[in-house]
mmCIF file with all atom_site columns, C-alpha atoms in Angstrom:
data_model
loop_
_atom_site.group_PDB
_atom_site.id
_atom_site.type_symbol
_atom_site.label_atom_id
_atom_site.label_alt_id
_atom_site.label_comp_id
_atom_site.label_asym_id
_atom_site.label_entity_id
_atom_site.label_seq_id
_atom_site.pdbx_PDB_ins_code
_atom_site.Cartn_x
_atom_site.Cartn_y
_atom_site.Cartn_z
_atom_site.occupancy
_atom_site.B_iso_or_equiv
_atom_site.pdbx_formal_charge
_atom_site.auth_seq_id
_atom_site.auth_comp_id
_atom_site.auth_asym_id
_atom_site.auth_atom_id
_atom_site.pdbx_PDB_model_num
ATOM 1   C CA . UNK A 1 1   ? 30.123 -36.549 -120.128 1.00 0.00 ? 1477 UNK A CA 1
ATOM 2   C CA . UNK A 1 2   ? 33.126 -35.061 -118.353 1.00 0.00 ? 1478 UNK A CA 1
ATOM 3   C CA . UNK A 1 3   ? 32.851 -33.863 -114.760 1.00 0.00 ? 1479 UNK A CA 1
ATOM 4   C CA . UNK A 1 4   ? 35.017 -30.894 -113.753 1.00 0.00 ? 1480 UNK A CA 1
ATOM 5   C CA . UNK A 1 5   ? 35.667 -31.301 -110.024 1.00 0.00 ? 1481 UNK A CA 1
ATOM 6   C CA . UNK A 1 6   ? 37.302 -27.878 -109.825 1.00 0.00 ? 1482 UNK A CA 1
ATOM 7   C CA . UNK A 1 7   ? 34.202 -26.287 -111.297 1.00 0.00 ? 1483 UNK A CA 1
ATOM 8   C CA . UNK A 1 8   ? 32.007 -28.093 -108.777 1.00 0.00 ? 1484 UNK A CA 1
ATOM 9   C CA . UNK A 1 9   ? 34.178 -26.799 -105.938 1.00 0.00 ? 1485 UNK A CA 1
ATOM 10  C CA . UNK A 1 10  ? 33.917 -23.240 -107.242 1.00 0.00 ? 1486 UNK A CA 1
ATOM 11  C CA . UNK A 1 11  ? 30.131 -23.493 -107.556 1.00 0.00 ? 1487 UNK A CA 1
ATOM 12  C CA . UNK A 1 12  ? 29.853 -24.935 -104.056 1.00 0.00 ? 1488 UNK A CA 1
ATOM 13  C CA . UNK A 1 13  ? 31.968 -22.137 -102.572 1.00 0.00 ? 1489 UNK A CA 1
ATOM 14  C CA . UNK A 1 14  ? 29.889 -19.568 -104.404 1.00 0.00 ? 1490 UNK A CA 1
ATOM 15  C CA . UNK A 1 15  ? 26.619 -21.015 -103.113 1.00 0.00 ? 1491 UNK A CA 1
ATOM 16  C CA . UNK A 1 16  ? 27.929 -21.205 -99.544  1.00 0.00 ? 1492 UNK A CA 1
ATOM 17  C CA . UNK A 1 17  ? 29.249 -17.644 -99.710  1.00 0.00 ? 1493 UNK A CA 1
ATOM 18  C CA . UNK A 1 18  ? 25.883 -16.367 -100.875 1.00 0.00 ? 1494 UNK A CA 1
ATOM 19  C CA . UNK A 1 19  ? 24.168 -17.934 -97.892  1.00 0.00 ? 1495 UNK A CA 1
ATOM 20  C CA . UNK A 1 20  ? 26.775 -17.009 -95.291  1.00 0.00 ? 1496 UNK A CA 1
ATOM 21  C CA . UNK A 1 21  ? 26.617 -13.699 -93.415  1.00 0.00 ? 1497 UNK A CA 1
ATOM 22  C CA . UNK A 1 22  ? 28.955 -11.190 -95.023  1.00 0.00 ? 1498 UNK A CA 1
ATOM 23  C CA . UNK A 1 23  ? 29.670 -7.488  -95.272  1.00 0.00 ? 1499 UNK A CA 1
ATOM 24  C CA . UNK A 1 24  ? 26.111 -6.223  -94.759  1.00 0.00 ? 1500 UNK A CA 1
ATOM 25  C CA . UNK A 1 25  ? 25.649 -8.491  -91.768  1.00 0.00 ? 1501 UNK A CA 1
ATOM 26  C CA . UNK A 1 26  ? 28.824 -7.224  -90.112  1.00 0.00 ? 1502 UNK A CA 1
ATOM 27  C CA . UNK A 1 27  ? 28.205 -3.581  -90.917  1.00 0.00 ? 1503 UNK A CA 1
ATOM 28  C CA . UNK A 1 28  ? 24.642 -3.766  -89.620  1.00 0.00 ? 1504 UNK A CA 1
ATOM 29  C CA . UNK A 1 29  ? 25.761 -5.185  -86.296  1.00 0.00 ? 1505 UNK A CA 1
ATOM 30  C CA . UNK A 1 30  ? 28.536 -2.596  -86.011  1.00 0.00 ? 1506 UNK A CA 1
ATOM 31  C CA . UNK A 1 31  ? 26.259 0.335   -86.816  1.00 0.00 ? 1507 UNK A CA 1
ATOM 32  C CA . UNK A 1 32  ? 23.449 -0.726  -84.499  1.00 0.00 ? 1508 UNK A CA 1
ATOM 33  C CA . UNK A 1 33  ? 25.934 -1.194  -81.682  1.00 0.00 ? 1509 UNK A CA 1
ATOM 34  C CA . UNK A 1 34  ? 27.602 2.167   -82.366  1.00 0.00 ? 1510 UNK A CA 1
ATOM 35  C CA . UNK A 1 35  ? 24.315 4.106   -82.381  1.00 0.00 ? 1511 UNK A CA 1
ATOM 36  C CA . UNK A 1 36  ? 22.867 2.495   -79.261  1.00 0.00 ? 1512 UNK A CA 1
ATOM 37  C CA . UNK A 1 37  ? 20.259 0.436   -81.105  1.00 0.00 ? 1513 UNK A CA 1
ATOM 38  C CA . UNK A 1 38  ? 21.670 -2.952  -80.195  1.00 0.00 ? 1514 UNK A CA 1
ATOM 39  C CA . UNK A 1 39  ? 18.315 -4.176  -78.873  1.00 0.00 ? 1515 UNK A CA 1
ATOM 40  C CA . UNK A 1 40  ? 16.913 -4.158  -82.417  1.00 0.00 ? 1516 UNK A CA 1
ATOM 41  C CA . UNK A 1 41  ? 19.054 -7.201  -83.195  1.00 0.00 ? 1517 UNK A CA 1
ATOM 42  C CA . UNK A 1 42  ? 16.924 -9.220  -80.801  1.00 0.00 ? 1518 UNK A CA 1
ATOM 43  C CA . UNK A 1 43  ? 14.061 -9.048  -83.290  1.00 0.00 ? 1519 UNK A CA 1
ATOM 44  C CA . UNK A 1 44  ? 15.998 -10.618 -86.185  1.00 0.00 ? 1520 UNK A CA 1
ATOM 45  C CA . UNK A 1 45  ? 18.565 -12.946 -84.593  1.00 0.00 ? 1521 UNK A CA 1
ATOM 46  C CA . UNK A 1 46  ? 18.105 -16.298 -82.859  1.00 0.00 ? 1522 UNK A CA 1
ATOM 47  C CA . UNK A 1 47  ? 18.248 -15.923 -79.084  1.00 0.00 ? 1523 UNK A CA 1
ATOM 48  C CA . UNK A 1 48  ? 21.523 -17.818 -78.776  1.00 0.00 ? 1524 UNK A CA 1
ATOM 49  C CA . UNK A 1 49  ? 23.178 -15.515 -81.315  1.00 0.00 ? 1525 UNK A CA 1
ATOM 50  C CA . UNK A 1 50  ? 21.820 -12.348 -79.754  1.00 0.00 ? 1526 UNK A CA 1
ATOM 51  C CA . UNK A 1 51  ? 22.908 -13.386 -76.266  1.00 0.00 ? 1527 UNK A CA 1
ATOM 52  C CA . UNK A 1 52  ? 26.424 -14.141 -77.491  1.00 0.00 ? 1528 UNK A CA 1
ATOM 53  C CA . UNK A 1 53  ? 26.689 -10.780 -79.253  1.00 0.00 ? 1529 UNK A CA 1
ATOM 54  C CA . UNK A 1 54  ? 25.278 -8.869  -76.299  1.00 0.00 ? 1530 UNK A CA 1
ATOM 55  C CA . UNK A 1 55  ? 27.704 -10.483 -73.850  1.00 0.00 ? 1531 UNK A CA 1
ATOM 56  C CA . UNK A 1 56  ? 30.690 -9.579  -76.031  1.00 0.00 ? 1532 UNK A CA 1
ATOM 57  C CA . UNK A 1 57  ? 29.426 -6.057  -76.600  1.00 0.00 ? 1533 UNK A CA 1
ATOM 58  C CA . UNK A 1 58  ? 29.138 -5.466  -72.876  1.00 0.00 ? 1534 UNK A CA 1
ATOM 59  C CA . UNK A 1 59  ? 32.732 -6.548  -72.316  1.00 0.00 ? 1535 UNK A CA 1
ATOM 60  C CA . UNK A 1 60  ? 34.152 -3.805  -74.585  1.00 0.00 ? 1536 UNK A CA 1
ATOM 61  C CA . UNK A 1 61  ? 31.704 -1.780  -76.717  1.00 0.00 ? 1537 UNK A CA 1
ATOM 62  C CA . UNK A 1 62  ? 34.373 0.145   -78.677  1.00 0.00 ? 1538 UNK A CA 1
ATOM 63  C CA . UNK A 1 63  ? 36.358 -2.974  -79.534  1.00 0.00 ? 1539 UNK A CA 1
ATOM 64  C CA . UNK A 1 64  ? 33.144 -4.757  -80.495  1.00 0.00 ? 1540 UNK A CA 1
ATOM 65  C CA . UNK A 1 65  ? 32.155 -2.040  -82.992  1.00 0.00 ? 1541 UNK A CA 1
ATOM 66  C CA . UNK A 1 66  ? 35.659 -1.790  -84.479  1.00 0.00 ? 1542 UNK A CA 1
ATOM 67  C CA . UNK A 1 67  ? 36.033 -5.534  -84.709  1.00 0.00 ? 1543 UNK A CA 1
ATOM 68  C CA . UNK A 1 68  ? 32.811 -6.062  -86.632  1.00 0.00 ? 1544 UNK A CA 1
ATOM 69  C CA . UNK A 1 69  ? 33.698 -3.271  -89.039  1.00 0.00 ? 1545 UNK A CA 1
ATOM 70  C CA . UNK A 1 70  ? 37.016 -4.940  -89.800  1.00 0.00 ? 1546 UNK A CA 1
ATOM 71  C CA . UNK A 1 71  ? 35.352 -8.317  -90.240  1.00 0.00 ? 1547 UNK A CA 1
ATOM 72  C CA . UNK A 1 72  ? 33.034 -6.933  -92.915  1.00 0.00 ? 1548 UNK A CA 1
ATOM 73  C CA . UNK A 1 73  ? 35.664 -7.553  -95.593  1.00 0.00 ? 1549 UNK A CA 1
ATOM 74  C CA . UNK A 1 74  ? 36.756 -11.036 -94.620  1.00 0.00 ? 1550 UNK A CA 1
ATOM 75  C CA . UNK A 1 75  ? 33.933 -12.697 -92.740  1.00 0.00 ? 1551 UNK A CA 1
ATOM 76  C CA . UNK A 1 76  ? 32.228 -14.431 -95.664  1.00 0.00 ? 1552 UNK A CA 1
ATOM 77  C CA . UNK A 1 77  ? 35.109 -16.708 -96.662  1.00 0.00 ? 1553 UNK A CA 1
ATOM 78  C CA . UNK A 1 78  ? 36.143 -17.003 -93.016  1.00 0.00 ? 1554 UNK A CA 1
ATOM 79  C CA . UNK A 1 79  ? 32.897 -18.727 -92.153  1.00 0.00 ? 1555 UNK A CA 1
ATOM 80  C CA . UNK A 1 80  ? 33.455 -21.544 -94.649  1.00 0.00 ? 1556 UNK A CA 1
ATOM 81  C CA . UNK A 1 81  ? 37.130 -21.932 -93.763  1.00 0.00 ? 1557 UNK A CA 1
ATOM 82  C CA . UNK A 1 82  ? 36.361 -22.127 -90.069  1.00 0.00 ? 1558 UNK A CA 1
ATOM 83  C CA . UNK A 1 83  ? 33.718 -24.774 -90.708  1.00 0.00 ? 1559 UNK A CA 1
ATOM 84  C CA . UNK A 1 84  ? 36.438 -26.897 -92.348  1.00 0.00 ? 1560 UNK A CA 1
ATOM 85  C CA . UNK A 1 85  ? 38.736 -26.310 -89.395  1.00 0.00 ? 1561 UNK A CA 1
ATOM 86  C CA . UNK A 1 86  ? 35.965 -27.561 -87.123  1.00 0.00 ? 1562 UNK A CA 1
ATOM 87  C CA . UNK A 1 87  ? 35.971 -30.862 -88.994  1.00 0.00 ? 1563 UNK A CA 1
ATOM 88  C CA . UNK A 1 88  ? 39.729 -31.162 -88.528  1.00 0.00 ? 1564 UNK A CA 1
ATOM 89  C CA . UNK A 1 89  ? 39.501 -30.413 -84.809  1.00 0.00 ? 1565 UNK A CA 1
ATOM 90  C CA . UNK A 1 90  ? 36.995 -33.239 -84.400  1.00 0.00 ? 1566 UNK A CA 1
ATOM 91  C CA . UNK A 1 91  ? 39.620 -35.720 -85.652  1.00 0.00 ? 1567 UNK A CA 1
ATOM 92  C CA . UNK A 1 92  ? 42.319 -34.637 -83.176  1.00 0.00 ? 1568 UNK A CA 1
ATOM 93  C CA . UNK A 1 93  ? 42.766 -35.032 -79.445  1.00 0.00 ? 1569 UNK A CA 1
ATOM 94  C CA . UNK A 1 94  ? 42.570 -31.523 -77.997  1.00 0.00 ? 1570 UNK A CA 1
ATOM 95  C CA . UNK A 1 95  ? 44.617 -30.633 -74.940  1.00 0.00 ? 1571 UNK A CA 1
ATOM 96  C CA . UNK A 1 96  ? 42.604 -28.760 -72.340  1.00 0.00 ? 1572 UNK A CA 1
ATOM 97  C CA . UNK A 1 97  ? 43.344 -25.049 -72.344  1.00 0.00 ? 1573 UNK A CA 1
ATOM 98  C CA . UNK A 1 98  ? 45.663 -25.170 -75.360  1.00 0.00 ? 1574 UNK A CA 1
ATOM 99  C CA . UNK A 1 99  ? 43.289 -23.628 -77.902  1.00 0.00 ? 1575 UNK A CA 1
ATOM 100 C CA . UNK A 1 100 ? 43.161 -20.125 -76.440  1.00 0.00 ? 1576 UNK A CA 1
ATOM 101 C CA . UNK A 1 101 ? 40.154 -17.843 -76.753  1.00 0.00 ? 1577 UNK A CA 1
ATOM 102 C CA . UNK A 1 102 ? 37.896 -18.472 -79.724  1.00 0.00 ? 1578 UNK A CA 1
ATOM 103 C CA . UNK A 1 103 ? 37.528 -15.353 -81.933  1.00 0.00 ? 1579 UNK A CA 1
ATOM 104 C CA . UNK A 1 104 ? 34.157 -13.644 -81.645  1.00 0.00 ? 1580 UNK A CA 1
ATOM 105 C CA . UNK A 1 105 ? 33.157 -14.254 -85.255  1.00 0.00 ? 1581 UNK A CA 1
ATOM 106 C CA . UNK A 1 106 ? 33.835 -17.972 -84.880  1.00 0.00 ? 1582 UNK A CA 1
ATOM 107 C CA . UNK A 1 107 ? 31.598 -18.128 -81.822  1.00 0.00 ? 1583 UNK A CA 1
ATOM 108 C CA . UNK A 1 108 ? 28.854 -16.390 -83.805  1.00 0.00 ? 1584 UNK A CA 1
ATOM 109 C CA . UNK A 1 109 ? 29.402 -18.722 -86.736  1.00 0.00 ? 1585 UNK A CA 1
ATOM 110 C CA . UNK A 1 110 ? 28.853 -21.734 -84.498  1.00 0.00 ? 1586 UNK A CA 1
ATOM 111 C CA . UNK A 1 111 ? 25.708 -20.196 -83.096  1.00 0.00 ? 1587 UNK A CA 1
ATOM 112 C CA . UNK A 1 112 ? 24.367 -19.426 -86.574  1.00 0.00 ? 1588 UNK A CA 1
ATOM 113 C CA . UNK A 1 113 ? 25.275 -22.840 -87.914  1.00 0.00 ? 1589 UNK A CA 1
ATOM 114 C CA . UNK A 1 114 ? 23.624 -24.542 -84.973  1.00 0.00 ? 1590 UNK A CA 1
ATOM 115 C CA . UNK A 1 115 ? 20.242 -23.965 -86.592  1.00 0.00 ? 1591 UNK A CA 1
ATOM 116 C CA . UNK A 1 116 ? 20.713 -25.265 -90.172  1.00 0.00 ? 1592 UNK A CA 1
ATOM 117 C CA . UNK A 1 117 ? 24.273 -26.704 -90.258  1.00 0.00 ? 1593 UNK A CA 1
ATOM 118 C CA . UNK A 1 118 ? 24.689 -25.332 -93.776  1.00 0.00 ? 1594 UNK A CA 1
ATOM 119 C CA . UNK A 1 119 ? 28.318 -24.345 -93.182  1.00 0.00 ? 1595 UNK A CA 1
ATOM 120 C CA . UNK A 1 120 ? 29.254 -27.783 -91.888  1.00 0.00 ? 1596 UNK A CA 1
ATOM 121 C CA . UNK A 1 121 ? 27.383 -29.283 -94.820  1.00 0.00 ? 1597 UNK A CA 1
ATOM 122 C CA . UNK A 1 122 ? 29.538 -27.182 -97.142  1.00 0.00 ? 1598 UNK A CA 1
ATOM 123 C CA . UNK A 1 123 ? 32.692 -28.269 -95.333  1.00 0.00 ? 1599 UNK A CA 1
ATOM 124 C CA . UNK A 1 124 ? 31.790 -31.948 -95.702  1.00 0.00 ? 1600 UNK A CA 1
ATOM 125 C CA . UNK A 1 125 ? 30.943 -31.464 -99.378  1.00 0.00 ? 1601 UNK A CA 1
ATOM 126 C CA . UNK A 1 126 ? 34.338 -29.847 -100.041 1.00 0.00 ? 1602 UNK A CA 1
ATOM 127 C CA . UNK A 1 127 ? 36.090 -32.689 -98.201  1.00 0.00 ? 1603 UNK A CA 1
ATOM 128 C CA . UNK A 1 128 ? 34.290 -35.237 -100.357 1.00 0.00 ? 1604 UNK A CA 1
ATOM 129 C CA . UNK A 1 129 ? 35.061 -33.413 -103.603 1.00 0.00 ? 1605 UNK A CA 1
ATOM 130 C CA . UNK A 1 130 ? 38.769 -33.391 -102.773 1.00 0.00 ? 1606 UNK A CA 1
ATOM 131 C CA . UNK A 1 131 ? 38.647 -37.174 -102.392 1.00 0.00 ? 1607 UNK A CA 1
ATOM 132 C CA . UNK A 1 132 ? 37.081 -37.850 -105.786 1.00 0.00 ? 1608 UNK A CA 1
ATOM 133 C CA . UNK A 1 133 ? 40.116 -37.686 -108.089 1.00 0.00 ? 1609 UNK A CA 1
ATOM 134 C CA . UNK A 1 134 ? 42.472 -39.677 -105.801 1.00 0.00 ? 1610 UNK A CA 1
ATOM 135 C CA . UNK A 1 135 ? 39.729 -42.269 -105.319 1.00 0.00 ? 1611 UNK A CA 1
ATOM 136 C CA . UNK A 1 136 ? 39.222 -42.583 -109.075 1.00 0.00 ? 1612 UNK A CA 1
ATOM 137 C CA . UNK A 1 137 ? 42.952 -43.061 -109.604 1.00 0.00 ? 1613 UNK A CA 1
ATOM 138 C CA . UNK A 1 138 ? 43.161 -45.796 -106.969 1.00 0.00 ? 1614 UNK A CA 1
ATOM 139 C CA . UNK A 1 139 ? 40.059 -47.519 -108.359 1.00 0.00 ? 1615 UNK A CA 1
ATOM 140 C CA . UNK A 1 140 ? 41.650 -47.768 -111.807 1.00 0.00 ? 1616 UNK A CA 1
ATOM 141 C CA . UNK A 1 141 ? 44.478 -49.838 -110.299 1.00 0.00 ? 1617 UNK A CA 1
ATOM 142 C CA . UNK A 1 142 ? 42.226 -52.424 -108.683 1.00 0.00 ? 1618 UNK A CA 1
ATOM 143 C CA . UNK A 1 143 ? 41.042 -55.677 -110.202 1.00 0.00 ? 1619 UNK A CA 1
ATOM 144 C CA . UNK A 1 144 ? 38.109 -57.850 -109.228 1.00 0.00 ? 1620 UNK A CA 1
ATOM 145 C CA . UNK A 1 145 ? 38.790 -60.621 -106.731 1.00 0.00 ? 1621 UNK A CA 1
ATOM 146 C CA . UNK A 1 146 ? 37.785 -63.885 -108.414 1.00 0.00 ? 1622 UNK A CA 1
ATOM 147 C CA . UNK A 1 147 ? 37.462 -66.948 -106.157 1.00 0.00 ? 1623 UNK A CA 1
ATOM 148 C CA . UNK A 1 148 ? 36.628 -70.563 -106.830 1.00 0.00 ? 1624 UNK A CA 1
ATOM 149 C CA . UNK A 1 149 ? 33.832 -70.818 -104.259 1.00 0.00 ? 1625 UNK A CA 1
ATOM 150 C CA . UNK A 1 150 ? 31.262 -68.413 -102.891 1.00 0.00 ? 1626 UNK A CA 1
ATOM 151 C CA . UNK A 1 151 ? 32.374 -66.271 -99.967  1.00 0.00 ? 1627 UNK A CA 1
ATOM 152 C CA . UNK A 1 152 ? 30.433 -65.576 -96.794  1.00 0.00 ? 1628 UNK A CA 1
ATOM 153 C CA . UNK A 1 153 ? 28.415 -62.437 -96.185  1.00 0.00 ? 1629 UNK A CA 1
ATOM 154 C CA . UNK A 1 154 ? 30.928 -61.386 -93.527  1.00 0.00 ? 1630 UNK A CA 1
ATOM 155 C CA . UNK A 1 155 ? 33.834 -61.659 -95.953  1.00 0.00 ? 1631 UNK A CA 1
ATOM 156 C CA . UNK A 1 156 ? 31.952 -59.652 -98.581  1.00 0.00 ? 1632 UNK A CA 1
ATOM 157 C CA . UNK A 1 157 ? 31.133 -56.961 -96.040  1.00 0.00 ? 1633 UNK A CA 1
ATOM 158 C CA . UNK A 1 158 ? 34.738 -56.759 -94.806  1.00 0.00 ? 1634 UNK A CA 1
ATOM 159 C CA . UNK A 1 159 ? 36.038 -56.571 -98.377  1.00 0.00 ? 1635 UNK A CA 1
ATOM 160 C CA . UNK A 1 160 ? 33.540 -53.837 -99.219  1.00 0.00 ? 1636 UNK A CA 1
ATOM 161 C CA . UNK A 1 161 ? 34.741 -51.751 -96.246  1.00 0.00 ? 1637 UNK A CA 1
ATOM 162 C CA . UNK A 1 162 ? 38.391 -52.435 -97.026  1.00 0.00 ? 1638 UNK A CA 1
ATOM 163 C CA . UNK A 1 163 ? 37.965 -51.335 -100.635 1.00 0.00 ? 1639 UNK A CA 1
ATOM 164 C CA . UNK A 1 164 ? 36.146 -48.139 -99.722  1.00 0.00 ? 1640 UNK A CA 1
ATOM 165 C CA . UNK A 1 165 ? 38.799 -47.316 -97.120  1.00 0.00 ? 1641 UNK A CA 1
ATOM 166 C CA . UNK A 1 166 ? 41.427 -47.750 -99.851  1.00 0.00 ? 1642 UNK A CA 1
ATOM 167 C CA . UNK A 1 167 ? 39.522 -45.498 -102.246 1.00 0.00 ? 1643 UNK A CA 1
ATOM 168 C CA . UNK A 1 168 ? 39.403 -42.683 -99.714  1.00 0.00 ? 1644 UNK A CA 1
ATOM 169 C CA . UNK A 1 169 ? 42.978 -42.994 -98.486  1.00 0.00 ? 1645 UNK A CA 1
ATOM 170 C CA . UNK A 1 170 ? 42.218 -44.636 -95.121  1.00 0.00 ? 1646 UNK A CA 1
ATOM 171 C CA . UNK A 1 171 ? 45.091 -47.057 -95.492  1.00 0.00 ? 1647 UNK A CA 1
ATOM 172 C CA . UNK A 1 172 ? 45.415 -48.224 -91.885  1.00 0.00 ? 1648 UNK A CA 1
ATOM 173 C CA . UNK A 1 173 ? 41.694 -48.972 -91.714  1.00 0.00 ? 1649 UNK A CA 1
ATOM 174 C CA . UNK A 1 174 ? 41.998 -50.685 -95.095  1.00 0.00 ? 1650 UNK A CA 1
ATOM 175 C CA . UNK A 1 175 ? 44.752 -52.981 -93.769  1.00 0.00 ? 1651 UNK A CA 1
ATOM 176 C CA . UNK A 1 176 ? 42.667 -53.865 -90.712  1.00 0.00 ? 1652 UNK A CA 1
ATOM 177 C CA . UNK A 1 177 ? 39.672 -54.781 -92.839  1.00 0.00 ? 1653 UNK A CA 1
ATOM 178 C CA . UNK A 1 178 ? 41.815 -56.798 -95.264  1.00 0.00 ? 1654 UNK A CA 1
ATOM 179 C CA . UNK A 1 179 ? 43.050 -58.817 -92.309  1.00 0.00 ? 1655 UNK A CA 1
ATOM 180 C CA . UNK A 1 180 ? 39.435 -59.460 -91.356  1.00 0.00 ? 1656 UNK A CA 1
ATOM 181 C CA . UNK A 1 181 ? 38.718 -60.692 -94.889  1.00 0.00 ? 1657 UNK A CA 1
ATOM 182 C CA . UNK A 1 182 ? 41.605 -63.171 -94.670  1.00 0.00 ? 1658 UNK A CA 1
ATOM 183 C CA . UNK A 1 183 ? 40.535 -64.383 -91.231  1.00 0.00 ? 1659 UNK A CA 1
ATOM 184 C CA . UNK A 1 184 ? 37.005 -65.004 -92.471  1.00 0.00 ? 1660 UNK A CA 1
ATOM 185 C CA . UNK A 1 185 ? 38.227 -66.785 -95.602  1.00 0.00 ? 1661 UNK A CA 1
ATOM 186 C CA . UNK A 1 186 ? 40.598 -69.012 -93.622  1.00 0.00 ? 1662 UNK A CA 1
ATOM 187 C CA . UNK A 1 187 ? 37.888 -69.867 -91.128  1.00 0.00 ? 1663 UNK A CA 1
ATOM 188 C CA . UNK A 1 188 ? 35.576 -70.946 -93.960  1.00 0.00 ? 1664 UNK A CA 1
ATOM 189 C CA . UNK A 1 189 ? 38.278 -73.248 -95.317  1.00 0.00 ? 1665 UNK A CA 1
ATOM 190 C CA . UNK A 1 190 ? 38.954 -74.980 -92.018  1.00 0.00 ? 1666 UNK A CA 1
ATOM 191 C CA . UNK A 1 191 ? 38.000 -78.668 -91.840  1.00 0.00 ? 1667 UNK A CA 1
ATOM 192 C CA . UNK A 1 192 ? 34.600 -79.279 -90.293  1.00 0.00 ? 1668 UNK A CA 1
ATOM 193 C CA . UNK A 1 193 ? 36.210 -80.866 -87.237  1.00 0.00 ? 1669 UNK A CA 1
ATOM 194 C CA . UNK A 1 194 ? 38.112 -77.677 -86.449  1.00 0.00 ? 1670 UNK A CA 1
ATOM 195 C CA . UNK A 1 195 ? 35.293 -75.202 -86.969  1.00 0.00 ? 1671 UNK A CA 1
ATOM 196 C CA . UNK A 1 196 ? 33.771 -76.060 -83.597  1.00 0.00 ? 1672 UNK A CA 1
ATOM 197 C CA . UNK A 1 197 ? 36.854 -74.652 -81.918  1.00 0.00 ? 1673 UNK A CA 1
ATOM 198 C CA . UNK A 1 198 ? 36.185 -71.166 -83.317  1.00 0.00 ? 1674 UNK A CA 1
ATOM 199 C CA . UNK A 1 199 ? 33.823 -68.638 -81.876  1.00 0.00 ? 1675 UNK A CA 1
ATOM 200 C CA . UNK A 1 200 ? 30.865 -67.493 -84.020  1.00 0.00 ? 1676 UNK A CA 1
ATOM 201 C CA . UNK A 1 201 ? 31.737 -64.637 -86.344  1.00 0.00 ? 1677 UNK A CA 1
ATOM 202 C CA . UNK A 1 202 ? 30.717 -61.183 -85.156  1.00 0.00 ? 1678 UNK A CA 1
ATOM 203 C CA . UNK A 1 203 ? 30.204 -57.894 -86.918  1.00 0.00 ? 1679 UNK A CA 1
ATOM 204 C CA . UNK A 1 204 ? 33.286 -56.518 -85.155  1.00 0.00 ? 1680 UNK A CA 1
ATOM 205 C CA . UNK A 1 205 ? 36.588 -57.760 -86.645  1.00 0.00 ? 1681 UNK A CA 1
ATOM 206 C CA . UNK A 1 206 ? 38.647 -59.742 -84.136  1.00 0.00 ? 1682 UNK A CA 1
ATOM 207 C CA . UNK A 1 207 ? 42.466 -59.576 -83.920  1.00 0.00 ? 1683 UNK A CA 1
ATOM 208 C CA . UNK A 1 208 ? 44.266 -62.511 -85.549  1.00 0.00 ? 1684 UNK A CA 1
ATOM 209 C CA . UNK A 1 209 ? 44.666 -65.416 -83.207  1.00 0.00 ? 1685 UNK A CA 1
ATOM 210 C CA . UNK A 1 210 ? 41.713 -64.534 -80.957  1.00 0.00 ? 1686 UNK A CA 1
ATOM 211 C CA . UNK A 1 211 ? 38.956 -66.275 -82.925  1.00 0.00 ? 1687 UNK A CA 1
ATOM 212 C CA . UNK A 1 212 ? 39.977 -69.738 -81.792  1.00 0.00 ? 1688 UNK A CA 1
ATOM 213 C CA . UNK A 1 213 ? 39.820 -71.018 -78.242  1.00 0.00 ? 1689 UNK A CA 1
ATOM 214 C CA . UNK A 1 214 ? 42.683 -73.433 -78.820  1.00 0.00 ? 1690 UNK A CA 1
#
């Protein structure tokens, strides 16, 4: 049975869009704010969301109303895209004060997602789907490692991590774990008289040349 990754991505985006606040959400907020009925939002929104909206409304009521009207057309897809940007920002060192002011809708998105994390779940799912085809291609190029004697549990664990890093394009991490596999294999092949000079193996890979005391 064939699996269409593109179709899965489309279905995932559709499901996430259906659950994300969109045009009606934006228009409702705009209209309630415009007609002086802002307090009604307190009955339907989580407290953290309401407080964020109220603070921004107080800063500039006219800009708040106009902004939410404009967002009615683009907010739905923006939520999912911003969730993916959040994942990227977590993998980078952020310079203090360099990001500028966060747009209002992104602040609200974080507040909404803080309850269920559905948007972040969608972002992770999309990231994983994009890795599938490259991982399959790399896996087709690998061959099983056949050895004459049984390996240790540590070597098997290091090789498992190295292989998975390779599948998902984490090449630097893959190289580090491959080095750990070689260190463990060499240590197992050392003569019995030399093994006493090495420290016990640990779960954390040690740089080459640091396992032995002499």
